[in-house]
């Protein structure tokens, strides 16, 4: 049996995460999180930041969200699919492990 997780590169032990971060939190699907993210990405790029990376940490894999953030100017976009999950609806420990992998990619 082949799983998405089989293709994930594991981070080093105790990966560090020290990026300045803006987190957008919404109450449900279609609440405007991706739209807000696109605006923020564009503004940060217009301010001259040399690198802006976006990440989608919850929900279901949606390629259009990734493409819209790239279209807004993100240099890279990661989501939980990159960490081996088709959706973030998993047990808390599995999500925590995948989140660590995802953040190590940024």
PDB file of C-alpha atoms in Angstrom:
ATOM      1  CA  UNK A   1       0.000   0.000   0.000  1.00  0.00           C
ATOM      2  CA  UNK A   2       1.425   3.366  -1.027  1.00  0.00           C
ATOM      3  CA  UNK A   3       0.490   6.436   1.013  1.00  0.00           C
ATOM      4  CA  UNK A   4       1.100  10.161   0.563  1.00  0.00           C
ATOM      5  CA  UNK A   5       3.128  10.120   3.747  1.00  0.00           C
ATOM      6  CA  UNK A   6       5.639   7.734   2.109  1.00  0.00           C
ATOM      7  CA  UNK A   7       6.879  10.640  -0.031  1.00  0.00           C
ATOM      8  CA  UNK A   8       7.358  13.224   2.723  1.00  0.00           C
ATOM      9  CA  UNK A   9      10.913  14.224   3.595  1.00  0.00           C
ATOM     10  CA  UNK A  10      11.251  14.015   7.363  1.00  0.00           C
ATOM     11  CA  UNK A  11      12.661  17.109   9.109  1.00  0.00           C
ATOM     12  CA  UNK A  12      15.706  16.909  11.346  1.00  0.00           C
ATOM     13  CA  UNK A  13      15.083  16.140  15.016  1.00  0.00           C
ATOM     14  CA  UNK A  14      13.767  19.197  16.849  1.00  0.00           C
ATOM     15  CA  UNK A  15      13.342  21.464  13.820  1.00  0.00           C
ATOM     16  CA  UNK A  16      13.372  25.136  14.653  1.00  0.00           C
ATOM     17  CA  UNK A  17      10.869  27.661  13.362  1.00  0.00           C
ATOM     18  CA  UNK A  18      11.820  31.314  13.694  1.00  0.00           C
ATOM     19  CA  UNK A  19      10.117  33.020  10.744  1.00  0.00           C
ATOM     20  CA  UNK A  20       8.133  36.204  11.309  1.00  0.00           C
ATOM     21  CA  UNK A  21       4.575  34.941  10.871  1.00  0.00           C
ATOM     22  CA  UNK A  22       1.136  36.349  10.131  1.00  0.00           C
ATOM     23  CA  UNK A  23      -1.647  33.880  10.920  1.00  0.00           C
ATOM     24  CA  UNK A  24      -5.099  34.267   9.420  1.00  0.00           C
ATOM     25  CA  UNK A  25      -7.873  32.468  11.280  1.00  0.00           C
ATOM     26  CA  UNK A  26     -11.464  32.176  10.089  1.00  0.00           C
ATOM     27  CA  UNK A  27     -14.600  30.638  11.492  1.00  0.00           C
ATOM     28  CA  UNK A  28     -15.468  28.417   8.528  1.00  0.00           C
ATOM     29  CA  UNK A  29     -14.913  27.640   4.888  1.00  0.00           C
ATOM     30  CA  UNK A  30     -15.467  30.568   2.531  1.00  0.00           C
ATOM     31  CA  UNK A  31     -14.941  33.128   5.296  1.00  0.00           C
ATOM     32  CA  UNK A  32     -12.282  35.022   3.326  1.00  0.00           C
ATOM     33  CA  UNK A  33      -9.030  33.571   4.707  1.00  0.00           C
ATOM     34  CA  UNK A  34      -7.444  32.949   1.305  1.00  0.00           C
ATOM     35  CA  UNK A  35      -8.581  36.349   0.032  1.00  0.00           C
ATOM     36  CA  UNK A  36      -7.058  38.052   3.080  1.00  0.00           C
ATOM     37  CA  UNK A  37      -3.890  36.024   2.603  1.00  0.00           C
ATOM     38  CA  UNK A  38      -3.636  37.077  -1.042  1.00  0.00           C
ATOM     39  CA  UNK A  39      -3.940  40.752  -0.096  1.00  0.00           C
ATOM     40  CA  UNK A  40      -1.292  40.418   2.633  1.00  0.00           C
ATOM     41  CA  UNK A  41       1.074  38.546   0.286  1.00  0.00           C
ATOM     42  CA  UNK A  42       0.709  41.268  -2.342  1.00  0.00           C
ATOM     43  CA  UNK A  43       1.252  44.067   0.211  1.00  0.00           C
ATOM     44  CA  UNK A  44       4.354  42.381   1.648  1.00  0.00           C
ATOM     45  CA  UNK A  45       5.812  41.929  -1.833  1.00  0.00           C
ATOM     46  CA  UNK A  46       4.971  45.552  -2.706  1.00  0.00           C
ATOM     47  CA  UNK A  47       6.831  46.619   0.473  1.00  0.00           C
ATOM     48  CA  UNK A  48       9.923  44.984  -0.979  1.00  0.00           C
ATOM     49  CA  UNK A  49      10.235  41.857   1.128  1.00  0.00           C
ATOM     50  CA  UNK A  50      12.575  39.584  -0.814  1.00  0.00           C
ATOM     51  CA  UNK A  51      10.743  36.383   0.105  1.00  0.00           C
ATOM     52  CA  UNK A  52       7.142  35.740   1.130  1.00  0.00           C
ATOM     53  CA  UNK A  53       6.080  32.159   1.841  1.00  0.00           C
ATOM     54  CA  UNK A  54       2.469  31.097   2.387  1.00  0.00           C
ATOM     55  CA  UNK A  55       1.104  27.993   4.090  1.00  0.00           C
ATOM     56  CA  UNK A  56      -2.340  26.487   4.479  1.00  0.00           C
ATOM     57  CA  UNK A  57      -2.441  24.627   7.777  1.00  0.00           C
ATOM     58  CA  UNK A  58      -5.996  23.261   7.869  1.00  0.00           C
ATOM     59  CA  UNK A  59      -8.875  22.134   5.713  1.00  0.00           C
ATOM     60  CA  UNK A  60      -8.949  19.941   2.632  1.00  0.00           C
ATOM     61  CA  UNK A  61      -6.379  20.002  -0.149  1.00  0.00           C
ATOM     62  CA  UNK A  62      -7.409  22.716  -2.596  1.00  0.00           C
ATOM     63  CA  UNK A  63      -4.996  23.414  -5.435  1.00  0.00           C
ATOM     64  CA  UNK A  64      -6.823  26.620  -6.380  1.00  0.00           C
ATOM     65  CA  UNK A  65      -5.875  28.126  -2.978  1.00  0.00           C
ATOM     66  CA  UNK A  66      -2.216  27.350  -3.651  1.00  0.00           C
ATOM     67  CA  UNK A  67      -2.381  28.798  -7.145  1.00  0.00           C
ATOM     68  CA  UNK A  68      -4.156  31.953  -5.968  1.00  0.00           C
ATOM     69  CA  UNK A  69      -1.432  32.630  -3.381  1.00  0.00           C
ATOM     70  CA  UNK A  70       1.267  32.065  -6.010  1.00  0.00           C
ATOM     71  CA  UNK A  71      -0.606  34.433  -8.334  1.00  0.00           C
ATOM     72  CA  UNK A  72      -0.587  37.033  -5.532  1.00  0.00           C
ATOM     73  CA  UNK A  73       3.214  36.854  -5.444  1.00  0.00           C
ATOM     74  CA  UNK A  74       4.111  34.184  -2.886  1.00  0.00           C
ATOM     75  CA  UNK A  75       7.545  32.739  -3.566  1.00  0.00           C
ATOM     76  CA  UNK A  76       6.414  29.347  -2.265  1.00  0.00           C
ATOM     77  CA  UNK A  77       3.215  27.863  -0.873  1.00  0.00           C
ATOM     78  CA  UNK A  78       2.984  24.784   1.343  1.00  0.00           C
ATOM     79  CA  UNK A  79      -0.026  22.944   2.725  1.00  0.00           C
ATOM     80  CA  UNK A  80      -0.714  19.834   4.762  1.00  0.00           C
ATOM     81  CA  UNK A  81      -0.647  17.728   1.579  1.00  0.00           C
ATOM     82  CA  UNK A  82       3.111  18.495   1.479  1.00  0.00           C
ATOM     83  CA  UNK A  83       3.298  16.939   4.951  1.00  0.00           C
ATOM     84  CA  UNK A  84       1.520  13.767   3.783  1.00  0.00           C
ATOM     85  CA  UNK A  85      -2.082  14.474   4.776  1.00  0.00           C
ATOM     86  CA  UNK A  86      -4.991  14.635   2.306  1.00  0.00           C
ATOM     87  CA  UNK A  87      -6.947  16.619   4.902  1.00  0.00           C
ATOM     88  CA  UNK A  88      -6.286  18.062   8.333  1.00  0.00           C
ATOM     89  CA  UNK A  89      -9.134  15.975   9.788  1.00  0.00           C
ATOM     90  CA  UNK A  90      -6.917  13.511  11.649  1.00  0.00           C
ATOM     91  CA  UNK A  91      -6.139  12.649  15.268  1.00  0.00           C
ATOM     92  CA  UNK A  92      -4.401  15.493  17.118  1.00  0.00           C
ATOM     93  CA  UNK A  93      -1.064  13.680  17.449  1.00  0.00           C
ATOM     94  CA  UNK A  94      -0.925  12.917  13.724  1.00  0.00           C
ATOM     95  CA  UNK A  95      -1.718  16.553  12.906  1.00  0.00           C
ATOM     96  CA  UNK A  96       0.925  17.801  15.362  1.00  0.00           C
ATOM     97  CA  UNK A  97       3.569  15.580  13.740  1.00  0.00           C
ATOM     98  CA  UNK A  98       2.570  16.736  10.252  1.00  0.00           C
ATOM     99  CA  UNK A  99       2.488  20.380  11.334  1.00  0.00           C
ATOM    100  CA  UNK A 100       6.078  20.076  12.539  1.00  0.00           C
ATOM    101  CA  UNK A 101       7.064  18.652   9.147  1.00  0.00           C
ATOM    102  CA  UNK A 102       5.188  21.423   7.332  1.00  0.00           C
ATOM    103  CA  UNK A 103       6.714  24.242   9.374  1.00  0.00           C
ATOM    104  CA  UNK A 104      10.195  22.832   8.820  1.00  0.00           C
ATOM    105  CA  UNK A 105       9.662  23.303   5.061  1.00  0.00           C
ATOM    106  CA  UNK A 106       9.099  27.045   5.362  1.00  0.00           C
TER     107      UNK A 106
END
